[in-house]
Coordinates of C-alpha atoms and ligand atoms in Angstrom, one line a residue:
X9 CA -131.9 67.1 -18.9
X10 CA -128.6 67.1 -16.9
X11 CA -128.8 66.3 -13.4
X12 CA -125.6 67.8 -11.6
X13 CA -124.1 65.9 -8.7
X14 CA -123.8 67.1 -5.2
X15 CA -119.8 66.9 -4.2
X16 CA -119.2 65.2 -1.4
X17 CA -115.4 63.9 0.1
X18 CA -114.0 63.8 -3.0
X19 CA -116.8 62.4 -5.1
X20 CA -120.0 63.5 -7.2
X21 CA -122.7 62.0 -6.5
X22 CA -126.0 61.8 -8.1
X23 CA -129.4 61.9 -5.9
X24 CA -132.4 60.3 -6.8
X25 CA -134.2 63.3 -5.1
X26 CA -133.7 66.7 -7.4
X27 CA -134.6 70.2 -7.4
X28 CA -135.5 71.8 -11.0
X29 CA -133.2 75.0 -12.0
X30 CA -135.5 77.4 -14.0
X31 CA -134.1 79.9 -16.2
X32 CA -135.8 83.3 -15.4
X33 CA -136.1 84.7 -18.6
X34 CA -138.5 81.3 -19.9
X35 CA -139.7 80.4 -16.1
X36 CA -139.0 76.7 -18.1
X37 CA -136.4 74.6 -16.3
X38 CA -132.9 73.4 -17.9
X39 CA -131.1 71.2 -15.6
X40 CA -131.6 69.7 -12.4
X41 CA -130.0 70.0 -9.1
X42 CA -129.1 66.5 -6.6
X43 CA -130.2 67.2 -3.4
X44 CA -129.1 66.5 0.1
X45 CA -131.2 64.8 3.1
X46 CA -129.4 66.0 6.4
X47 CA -128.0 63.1 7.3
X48 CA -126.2 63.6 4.0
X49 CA -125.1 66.7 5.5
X50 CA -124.1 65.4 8.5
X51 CA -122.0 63.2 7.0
X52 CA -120.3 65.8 4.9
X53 CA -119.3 68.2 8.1
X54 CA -118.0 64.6 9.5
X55 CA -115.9 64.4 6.3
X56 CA -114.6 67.8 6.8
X57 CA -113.3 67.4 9.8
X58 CA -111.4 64.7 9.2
X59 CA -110.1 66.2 6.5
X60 CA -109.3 69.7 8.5
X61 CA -106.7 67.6 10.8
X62 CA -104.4 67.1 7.2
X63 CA -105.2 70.5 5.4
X64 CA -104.7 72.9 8.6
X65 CA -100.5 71.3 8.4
X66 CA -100.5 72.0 4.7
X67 CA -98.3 76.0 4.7
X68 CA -99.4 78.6 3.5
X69 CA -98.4 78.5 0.6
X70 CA -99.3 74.9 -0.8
X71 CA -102.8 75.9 0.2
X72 CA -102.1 79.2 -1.7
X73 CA -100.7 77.1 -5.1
X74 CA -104.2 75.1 -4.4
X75 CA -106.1 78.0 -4.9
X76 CA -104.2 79.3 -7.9
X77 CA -105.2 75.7 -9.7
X78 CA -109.0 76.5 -9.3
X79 CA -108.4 79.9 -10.3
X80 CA -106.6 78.2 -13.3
X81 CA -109.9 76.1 -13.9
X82 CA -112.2 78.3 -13.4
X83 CA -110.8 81.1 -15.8
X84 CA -110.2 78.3 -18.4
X85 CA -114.5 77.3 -18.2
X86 CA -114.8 81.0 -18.1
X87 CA -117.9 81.1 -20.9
X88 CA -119.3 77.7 -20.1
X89 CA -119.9 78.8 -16.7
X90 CA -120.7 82.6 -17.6
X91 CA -123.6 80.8 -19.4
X92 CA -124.6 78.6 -16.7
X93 CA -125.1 82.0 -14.4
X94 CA -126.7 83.6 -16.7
X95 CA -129.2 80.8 -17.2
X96 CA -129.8 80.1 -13.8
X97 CA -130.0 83.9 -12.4
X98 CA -131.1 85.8 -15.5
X99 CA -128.2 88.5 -15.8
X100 CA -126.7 89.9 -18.8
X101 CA -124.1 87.1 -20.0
X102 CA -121.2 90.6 -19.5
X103 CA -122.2 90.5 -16.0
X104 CA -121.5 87.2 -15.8
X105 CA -118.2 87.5 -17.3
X106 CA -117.6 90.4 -14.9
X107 CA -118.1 87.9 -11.7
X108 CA -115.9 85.5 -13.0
X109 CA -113.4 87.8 -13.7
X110 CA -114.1 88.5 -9.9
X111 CA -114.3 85.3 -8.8
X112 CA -110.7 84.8 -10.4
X113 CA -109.1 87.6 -8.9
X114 CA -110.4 86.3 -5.3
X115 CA -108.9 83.0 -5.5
X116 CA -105.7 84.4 -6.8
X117 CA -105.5 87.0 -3.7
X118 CA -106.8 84.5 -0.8
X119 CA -103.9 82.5 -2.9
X120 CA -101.7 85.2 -1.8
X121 CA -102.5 86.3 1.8
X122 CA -102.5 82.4 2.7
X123 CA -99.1 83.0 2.9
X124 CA -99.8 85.8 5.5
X125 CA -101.4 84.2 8.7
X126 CA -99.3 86.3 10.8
X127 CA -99.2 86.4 14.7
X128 CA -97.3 88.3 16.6
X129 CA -94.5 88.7 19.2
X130 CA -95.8 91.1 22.4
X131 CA -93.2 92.6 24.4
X132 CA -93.6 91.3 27.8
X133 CA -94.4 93.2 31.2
X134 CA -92.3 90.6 33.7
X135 CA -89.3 89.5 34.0
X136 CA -89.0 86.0 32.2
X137 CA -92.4 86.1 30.3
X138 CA -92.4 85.9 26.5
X139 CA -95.8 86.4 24.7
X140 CA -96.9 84.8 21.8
X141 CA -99.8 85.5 19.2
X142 CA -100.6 82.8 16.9
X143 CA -103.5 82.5 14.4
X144 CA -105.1 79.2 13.7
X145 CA -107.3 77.7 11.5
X146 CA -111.1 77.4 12.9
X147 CA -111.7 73.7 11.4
X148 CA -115.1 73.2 9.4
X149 CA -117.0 76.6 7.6
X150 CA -120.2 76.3 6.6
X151 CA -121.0 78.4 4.0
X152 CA -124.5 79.9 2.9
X153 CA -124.3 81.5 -0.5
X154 CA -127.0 83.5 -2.1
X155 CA -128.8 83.9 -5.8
X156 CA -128.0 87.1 -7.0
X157 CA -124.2 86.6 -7.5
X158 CA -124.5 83.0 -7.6
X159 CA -120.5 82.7 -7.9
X160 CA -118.8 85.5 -6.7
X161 CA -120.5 85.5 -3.3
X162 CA -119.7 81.9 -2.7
X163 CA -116.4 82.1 -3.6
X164 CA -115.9 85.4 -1.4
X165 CA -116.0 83.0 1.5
X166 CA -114.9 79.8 0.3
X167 CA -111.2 81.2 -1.0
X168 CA -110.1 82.6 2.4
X169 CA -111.5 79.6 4.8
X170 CA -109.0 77.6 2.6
X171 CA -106.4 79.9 2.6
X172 CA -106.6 79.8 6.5
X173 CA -106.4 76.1 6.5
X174 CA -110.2 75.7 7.1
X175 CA -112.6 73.0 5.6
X176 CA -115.4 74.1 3.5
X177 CA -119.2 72.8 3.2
X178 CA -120.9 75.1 1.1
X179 CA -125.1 75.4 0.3
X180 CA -125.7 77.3 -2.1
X181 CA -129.1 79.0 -2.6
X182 CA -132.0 76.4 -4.4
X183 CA -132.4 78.6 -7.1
X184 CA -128.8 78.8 -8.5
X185 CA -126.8 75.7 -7.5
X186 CA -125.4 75.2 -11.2
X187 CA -122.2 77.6 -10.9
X188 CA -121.5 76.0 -7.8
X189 CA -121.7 72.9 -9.0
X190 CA -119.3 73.5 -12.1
X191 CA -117.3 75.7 -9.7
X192 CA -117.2 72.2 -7.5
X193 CA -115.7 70.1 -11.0
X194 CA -112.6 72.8 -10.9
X195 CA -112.0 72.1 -7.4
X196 CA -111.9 68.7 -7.9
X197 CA -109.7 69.4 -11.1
X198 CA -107.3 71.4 -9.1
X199 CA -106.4 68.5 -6.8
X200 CA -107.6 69.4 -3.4
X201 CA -107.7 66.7 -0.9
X202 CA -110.9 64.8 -0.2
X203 CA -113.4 66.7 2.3
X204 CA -111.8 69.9 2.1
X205 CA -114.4 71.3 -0.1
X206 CA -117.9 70.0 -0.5
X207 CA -121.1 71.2 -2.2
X208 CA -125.0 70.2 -0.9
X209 CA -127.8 71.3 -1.8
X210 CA -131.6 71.1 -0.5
X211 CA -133.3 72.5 1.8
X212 CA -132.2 75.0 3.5
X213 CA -134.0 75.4 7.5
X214 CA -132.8 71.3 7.5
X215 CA -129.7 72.3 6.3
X216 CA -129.3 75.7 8.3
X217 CA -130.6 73.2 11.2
X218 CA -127.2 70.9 10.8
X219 CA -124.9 73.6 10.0
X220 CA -126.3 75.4 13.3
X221 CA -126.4 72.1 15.8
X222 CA -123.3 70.3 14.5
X223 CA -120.7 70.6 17.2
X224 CA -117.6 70.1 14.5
X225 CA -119.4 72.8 12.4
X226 CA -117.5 75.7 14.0
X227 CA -118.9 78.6 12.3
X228 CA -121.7 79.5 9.7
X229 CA -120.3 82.6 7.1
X230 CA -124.0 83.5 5.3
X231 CA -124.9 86.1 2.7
X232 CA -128.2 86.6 2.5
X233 CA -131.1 88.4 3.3
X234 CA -131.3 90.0 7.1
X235 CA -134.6 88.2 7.5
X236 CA -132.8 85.3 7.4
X237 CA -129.8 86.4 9.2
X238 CA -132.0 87.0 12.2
X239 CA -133.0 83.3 12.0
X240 CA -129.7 82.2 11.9
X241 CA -128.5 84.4 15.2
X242 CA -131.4 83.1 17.2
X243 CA -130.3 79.7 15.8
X244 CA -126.6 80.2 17.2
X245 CA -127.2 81.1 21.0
X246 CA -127.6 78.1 22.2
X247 CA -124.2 76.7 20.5
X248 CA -122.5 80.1 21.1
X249 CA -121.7 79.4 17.3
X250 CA -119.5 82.1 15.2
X251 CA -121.6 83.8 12.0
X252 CA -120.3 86.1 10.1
X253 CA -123.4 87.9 8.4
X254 CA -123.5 89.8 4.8
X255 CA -127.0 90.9 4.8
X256 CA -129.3 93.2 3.2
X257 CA -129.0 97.2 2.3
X258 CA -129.9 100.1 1.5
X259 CA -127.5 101.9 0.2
X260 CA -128.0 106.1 -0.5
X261 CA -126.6 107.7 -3.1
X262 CA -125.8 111.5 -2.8
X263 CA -125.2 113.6 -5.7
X264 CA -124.2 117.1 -5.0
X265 CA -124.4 120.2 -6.9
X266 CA -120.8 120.7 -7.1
X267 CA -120.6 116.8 -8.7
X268 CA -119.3 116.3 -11.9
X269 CA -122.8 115.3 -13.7
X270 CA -122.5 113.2 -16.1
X271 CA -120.2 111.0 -14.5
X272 CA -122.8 111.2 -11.3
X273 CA -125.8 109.7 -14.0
X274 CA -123.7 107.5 -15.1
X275 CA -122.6 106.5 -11.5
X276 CA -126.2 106.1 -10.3
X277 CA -127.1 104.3 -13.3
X278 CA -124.4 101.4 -12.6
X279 CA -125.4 101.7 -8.5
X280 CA -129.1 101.2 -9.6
X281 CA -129.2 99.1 -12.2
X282 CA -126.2 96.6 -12.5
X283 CA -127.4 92.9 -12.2
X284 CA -131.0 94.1 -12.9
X285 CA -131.1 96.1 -9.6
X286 CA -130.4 92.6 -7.8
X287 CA -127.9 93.6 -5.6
X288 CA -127.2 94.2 -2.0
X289 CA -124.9 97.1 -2.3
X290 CA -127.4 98.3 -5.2
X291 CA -128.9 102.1 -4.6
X292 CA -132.2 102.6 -3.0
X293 CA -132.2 105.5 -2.3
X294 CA -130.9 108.5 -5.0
X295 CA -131.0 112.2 -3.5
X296 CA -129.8 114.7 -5.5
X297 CA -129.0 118.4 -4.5
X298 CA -131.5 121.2 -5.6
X299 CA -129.1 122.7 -7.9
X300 CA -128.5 119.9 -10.1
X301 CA -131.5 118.4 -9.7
X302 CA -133.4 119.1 -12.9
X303 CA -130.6 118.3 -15.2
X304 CA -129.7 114.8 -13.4
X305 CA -133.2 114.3 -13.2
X306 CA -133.5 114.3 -17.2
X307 CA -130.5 112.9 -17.9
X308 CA -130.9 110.1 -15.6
X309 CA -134.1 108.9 -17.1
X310 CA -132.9 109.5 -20.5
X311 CA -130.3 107.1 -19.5
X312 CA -133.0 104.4 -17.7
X313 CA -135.1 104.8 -21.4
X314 CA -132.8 103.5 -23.1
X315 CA -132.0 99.9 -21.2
X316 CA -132.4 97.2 -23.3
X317 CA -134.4 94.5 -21.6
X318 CA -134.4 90.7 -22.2
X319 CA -133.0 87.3 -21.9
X320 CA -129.7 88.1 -20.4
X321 CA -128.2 85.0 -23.3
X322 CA -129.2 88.3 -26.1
X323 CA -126.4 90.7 -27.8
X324 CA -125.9 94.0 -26.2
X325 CA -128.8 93.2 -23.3
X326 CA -128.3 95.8 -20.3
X327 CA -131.0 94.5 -18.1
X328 CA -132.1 90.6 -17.7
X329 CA -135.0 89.4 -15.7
X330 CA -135.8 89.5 -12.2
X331 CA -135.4 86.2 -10.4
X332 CA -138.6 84.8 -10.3
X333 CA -142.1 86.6 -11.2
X334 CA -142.7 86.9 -7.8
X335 CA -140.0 89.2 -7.2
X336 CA -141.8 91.5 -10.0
X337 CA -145.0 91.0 -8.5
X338 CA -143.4 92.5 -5.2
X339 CA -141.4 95.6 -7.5
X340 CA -144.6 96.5 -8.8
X341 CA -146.6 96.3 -5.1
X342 CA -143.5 98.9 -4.2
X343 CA -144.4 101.1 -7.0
X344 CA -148.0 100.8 -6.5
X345 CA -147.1 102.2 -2.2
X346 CA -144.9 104.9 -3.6
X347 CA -147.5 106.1 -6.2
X348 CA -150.3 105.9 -3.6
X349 CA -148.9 108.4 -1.6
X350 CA -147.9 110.5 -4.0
X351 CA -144.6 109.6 -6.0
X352 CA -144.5 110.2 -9.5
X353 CA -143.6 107.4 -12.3
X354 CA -141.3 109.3 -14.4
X355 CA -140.7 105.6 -16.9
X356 CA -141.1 102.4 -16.6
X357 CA -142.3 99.9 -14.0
X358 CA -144.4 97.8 -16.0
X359 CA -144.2 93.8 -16.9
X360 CA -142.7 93.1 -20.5
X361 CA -141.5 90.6 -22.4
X362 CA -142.6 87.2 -23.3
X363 CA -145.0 85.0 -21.0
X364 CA -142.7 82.9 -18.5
X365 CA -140.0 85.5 -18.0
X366 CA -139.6 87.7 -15.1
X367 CA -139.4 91.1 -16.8
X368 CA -139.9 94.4 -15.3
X369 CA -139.4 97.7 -17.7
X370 CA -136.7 100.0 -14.9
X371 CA -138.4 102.2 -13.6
X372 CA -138.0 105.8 -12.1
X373 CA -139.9 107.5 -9.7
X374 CA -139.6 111.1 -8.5
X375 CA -140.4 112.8 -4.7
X376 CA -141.0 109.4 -2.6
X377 CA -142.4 109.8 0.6
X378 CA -139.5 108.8 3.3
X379 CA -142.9 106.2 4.4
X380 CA -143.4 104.1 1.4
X381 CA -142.1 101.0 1.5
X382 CA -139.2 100.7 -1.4
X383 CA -138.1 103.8 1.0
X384 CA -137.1 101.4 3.5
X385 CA -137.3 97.8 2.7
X386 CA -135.3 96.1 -0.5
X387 CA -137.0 96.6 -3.5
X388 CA -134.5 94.0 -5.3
X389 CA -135.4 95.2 -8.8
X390 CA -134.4 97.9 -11.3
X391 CA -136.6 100.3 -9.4
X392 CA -135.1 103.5 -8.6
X393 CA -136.7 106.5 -5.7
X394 CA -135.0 109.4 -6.4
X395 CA -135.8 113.0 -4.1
X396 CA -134.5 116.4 -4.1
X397 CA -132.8 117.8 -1.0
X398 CA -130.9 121.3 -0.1
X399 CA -128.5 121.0 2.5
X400 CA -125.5 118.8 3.3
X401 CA -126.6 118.0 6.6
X402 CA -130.1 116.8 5.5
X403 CA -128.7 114.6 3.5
X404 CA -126.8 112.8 5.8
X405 CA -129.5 112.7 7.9
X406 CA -131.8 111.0 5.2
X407 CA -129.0 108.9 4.1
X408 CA -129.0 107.4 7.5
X409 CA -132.5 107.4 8.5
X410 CA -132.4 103.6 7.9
X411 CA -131.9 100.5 9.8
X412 CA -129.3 99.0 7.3
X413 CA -125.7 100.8 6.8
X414 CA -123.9 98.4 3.8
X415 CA -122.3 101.4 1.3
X416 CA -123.7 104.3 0.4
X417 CA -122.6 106.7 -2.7
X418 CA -121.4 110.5 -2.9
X419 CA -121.0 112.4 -6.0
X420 CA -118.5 115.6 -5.4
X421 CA -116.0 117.8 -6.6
X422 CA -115.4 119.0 -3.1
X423 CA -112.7 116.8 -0.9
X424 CA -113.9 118.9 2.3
X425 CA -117.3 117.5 1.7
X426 CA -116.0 113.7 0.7
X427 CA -114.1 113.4 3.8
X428 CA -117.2 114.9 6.0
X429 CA -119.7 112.1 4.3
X430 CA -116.9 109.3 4.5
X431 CA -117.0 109.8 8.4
X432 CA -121.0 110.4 9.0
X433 CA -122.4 108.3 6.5
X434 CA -123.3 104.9 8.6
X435 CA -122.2 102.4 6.1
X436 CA -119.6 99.9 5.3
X437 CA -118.6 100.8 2.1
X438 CA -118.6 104.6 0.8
X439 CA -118.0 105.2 -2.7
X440 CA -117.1 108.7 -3.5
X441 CA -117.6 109.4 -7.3
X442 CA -117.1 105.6 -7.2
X443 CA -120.2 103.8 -7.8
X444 CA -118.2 99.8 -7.7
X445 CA -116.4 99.8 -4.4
X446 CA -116.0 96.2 -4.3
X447 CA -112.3 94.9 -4.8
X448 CA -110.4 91.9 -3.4
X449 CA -108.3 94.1 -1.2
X450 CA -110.5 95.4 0.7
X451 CA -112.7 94.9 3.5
X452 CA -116.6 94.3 2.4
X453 CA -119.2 94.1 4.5
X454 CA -122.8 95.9 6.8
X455 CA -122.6 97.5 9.5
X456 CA -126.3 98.6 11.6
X457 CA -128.7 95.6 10.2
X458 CA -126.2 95.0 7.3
X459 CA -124.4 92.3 9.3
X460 CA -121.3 91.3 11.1
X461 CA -117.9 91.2 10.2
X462 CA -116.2 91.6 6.7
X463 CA -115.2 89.5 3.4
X464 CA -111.9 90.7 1.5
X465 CA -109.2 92.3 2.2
X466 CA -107.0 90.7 5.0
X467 CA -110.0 90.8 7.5
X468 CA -111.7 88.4 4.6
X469 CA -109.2 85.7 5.9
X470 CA -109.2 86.9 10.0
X471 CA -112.4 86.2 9.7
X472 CA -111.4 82.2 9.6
X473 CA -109.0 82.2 12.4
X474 CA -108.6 81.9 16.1
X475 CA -106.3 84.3 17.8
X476 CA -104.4 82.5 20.4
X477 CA -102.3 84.0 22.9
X478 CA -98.9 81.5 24.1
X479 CA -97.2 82.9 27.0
X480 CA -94.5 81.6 28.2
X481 CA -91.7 81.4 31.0
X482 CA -88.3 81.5 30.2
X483 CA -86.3 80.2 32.9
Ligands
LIG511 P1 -132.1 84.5 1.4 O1 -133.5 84.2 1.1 O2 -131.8 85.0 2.8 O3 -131.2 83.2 1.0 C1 -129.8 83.2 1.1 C2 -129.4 81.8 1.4 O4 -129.8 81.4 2.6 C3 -129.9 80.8 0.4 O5 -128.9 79.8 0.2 C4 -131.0 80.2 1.1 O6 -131.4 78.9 0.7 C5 -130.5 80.2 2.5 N1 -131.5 80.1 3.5 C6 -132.8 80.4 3.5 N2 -133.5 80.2 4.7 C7 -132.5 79.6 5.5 C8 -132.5 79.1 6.8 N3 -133.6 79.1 7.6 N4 -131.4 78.6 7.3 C9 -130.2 78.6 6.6 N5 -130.2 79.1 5.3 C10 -131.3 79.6 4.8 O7 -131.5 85.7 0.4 P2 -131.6 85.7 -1.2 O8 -133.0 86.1 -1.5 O9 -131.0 84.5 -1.7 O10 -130.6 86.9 -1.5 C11 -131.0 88.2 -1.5 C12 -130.6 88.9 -0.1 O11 -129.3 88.7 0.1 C13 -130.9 90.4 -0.2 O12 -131.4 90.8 1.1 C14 -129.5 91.0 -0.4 O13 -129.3 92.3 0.0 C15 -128.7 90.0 0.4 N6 -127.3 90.0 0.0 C16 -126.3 90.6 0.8 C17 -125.0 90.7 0.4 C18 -123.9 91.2 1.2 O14 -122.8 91.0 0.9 N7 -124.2 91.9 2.3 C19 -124.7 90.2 -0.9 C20 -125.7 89.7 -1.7 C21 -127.0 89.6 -1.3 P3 -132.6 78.6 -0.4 O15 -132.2 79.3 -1.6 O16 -132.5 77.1 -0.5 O17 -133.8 79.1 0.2

């Protein structure tokens, strides 16, 4: 079974400790993982700093024409590593060609706006002043990646620390360190100087600990659950260490009478069900609007019955396995809280599929109590609540009634009512009739419990540099 290396200044190395990578649809594993004590870590944030004093004088746009190489890599292993994510998370091998396609068009934009860390020239309030605004590199990044887009999420951060002429030690999560791996053999293709990228992986408070006491560490960029984004804030107070935080939701999705229907199912089934309901931007929470509510209710789980579920590796499969069969065990103690007081199972929400795998059937269930627990924590599976509602302003009002605020969803024909929801709903990301915000050029990201900060768009590389203020007197 292959063993993949850690990547550390410039060279892969193998570990005599490993970490098994399962496959979720078999629970059986298929590689191995080298793993990282923390001294191994420390030494890799020492590496990265030394490295940081050569690539924060590279410009703009050398780092840029880095960037474009891995892009160039990674697009040219495209189906090798489409394979490797779908073996390691479970998602339909399209999906995984969908977040490399992503990953792709990341590089190739952080490739772009490295050319853009612009300051600024303030027109001064004295006599003989001149004011300067100059943005500069942090140094080293830390960067905590999660499972569920095992690529795409660790590239989100990875791209624009380099652009802004950071250094980058990324962990990703235990159970999907393959991509990232592979995604570290394009890197090293592409040229990049030692130490300004490395990969470890192991375990993660030790690692976490490093990342969080490390003086030359200067920030920690994490996706994650909010759970463990709590951990990491306590973590930082006594460093006064930067974090920016892309953490859990629970994203609403309102469907109006006055939406176009079909294109509102078909919305909600994406929201819901893309990457087997494993995402943080994934709906919760689906209200429709009295009026509509019997035909979306029929044509919704019409549209739920006819998922194909199965090994994500398997033609035309629209719904792999969860991560682990723990995470099905906790999807079916959901259903089990909204049934006991009193939702109805309209389809699905059983185990399936062969012995090993992870496999829940999606489920739907109708008039969920605002109390039960998939109401207000992350189910993480292809579990969907949906509840009728009458008025505009009750739906905003459930909509908000939540302690996260990462996107939430709005199905209209009326622009009146789209510009009322963009501006109440509490959440990051709105998509109106749009149930795929996420793009390169813009700004993603929580707000409430959701996190701190943004990824994308020009914040995504702000979010890697100091803003220093030069004055100056001119005699
Ligand atoms: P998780 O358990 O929080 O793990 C995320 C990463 O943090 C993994 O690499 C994990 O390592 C590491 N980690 C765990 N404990 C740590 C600690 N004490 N110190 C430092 N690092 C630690 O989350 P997950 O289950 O992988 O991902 C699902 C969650 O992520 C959901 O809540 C989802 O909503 C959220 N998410 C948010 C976004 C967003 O952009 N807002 C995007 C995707 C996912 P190990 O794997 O080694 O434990």
């Amino acid at each position: 079974m292959k063993i993949h290396p850690l990547y550390l200044n410039g060279e892969f190395v193998t570990t005599a400790e490993t970490l098994a990578v399962l496959n979720p649809s078999t629970g059986q594993p298929f590689a191995r993982m080298s793993v990282a004590s923390r001294p191994v870590v420390a030494q890799a944030i020492a590496s990265a700093h030394t490295a940081f004093s050569t690539w924060r004088n590279v410009t703009g746009k050398s780092r840029g024409d880095f960037l474009l190489k891995i892009a160039a890599e990674v697009e040219r292993r495209k189906d090798e590593i489409a394979r490797a994510i779908t073996m390691e998370n479970g998602k339909p091998l399209a999906q995984s060609q969908g977040e490399i396609g992503m990953t792709v068009d990341h590089l190739r934009w952080f490739a772009e706006e490295a050319r853009r860390g612009y300051g600024r020239i303030i027109p001064p309030q004295a006599d003989g002043k001149r004011h300067l605004v100059i943005k500069s590199p942090l140094g080293v990044v830390a960067a905590i990646s999660p499972w569920n887009f095992p690529l795409v999420l660790a590239v989100r951060k990875i791209a624009p620390a380099l652009a802004a002429g950071c250094t980058v030690v990324l962990k990703p999560a235990s159970a999907t360190p393959v991509c990232a791996a592979l995604f570290a053999e394009c890197v090293h293709a592409a040229g990049l100087p030692r130490g300004v990228f490395q990969l470890v992986v192991g375990a993660a408070s030790e690692i976490g600990a490093e990342f969080l006491e490390n003086p030359r560490c200067r920030k920690i960029t994490f996706t994650g659950s909010t759970e463990v984004g709590k951990k990491l804030i306590a973590g930082a107070a006594a460093t006064v260490k930067p974090l920016s935080l892309e953490l859990g939701g629970h994203s609403p999705v309102l469907v109006f009478d006055d939406a176009d229907l079909p294109r509102a199912v078909e919305g909600a089934m994406i929201a819901k069900y893309r990457n087997t309901g494993q995402s943080c931007i994934a709906a919760n929470r689906i209200y429709v609007q009295r009026g509509c509510a019997q035909a979306f209710i029929t044509a919704f789980v019409e549209r739920v019955k006819a998922l194909k579920v199965g090994d994500g590796l398997g033609a035309g499969i629209d719904v792999g396995p969860l991560i682990n069969p723990a995470a099905v065990d906790f999807a079916l103690s959901h259903i089990a809280d909204a049934q006991a007081r009193g939702a109805k199972l309209l389809c699905g929400g059983t185990r399936s599929g062969a012995p090993g795998g992870a496999f829940l059937e999606p489920a739907v269930l109708l008039d969920v109590p605002g109390a039960a627990l998939g109401m207000c924590e992350e189910t993480f599976a292809p579990v969907a609540y949906l509840n009728v509602f009458d008025t505009e302003e009750e739906a905003i009002s459930r909509a908000n009634d939540t302690t996260y605020g990462l996107a939430a969803y709005v199905f209209t024909r009326d622009l009146n009512r789209a510009f009322r929801l963009m501006e109440s709903l509490e959440a990051g990301m709105i998509g109106i009739n749009d149930s795929v915000p996420t793009t390169s050029n813009a700004p993603f990201g929580g707000v409430k419990q959701s996190g701190w900060g943004r990824e994308l768009g020009i914040e995504g590389m702000d979010a890697f540099l100091d803003t220093k203020h030069a004055s100056f007197v001119v005699a």
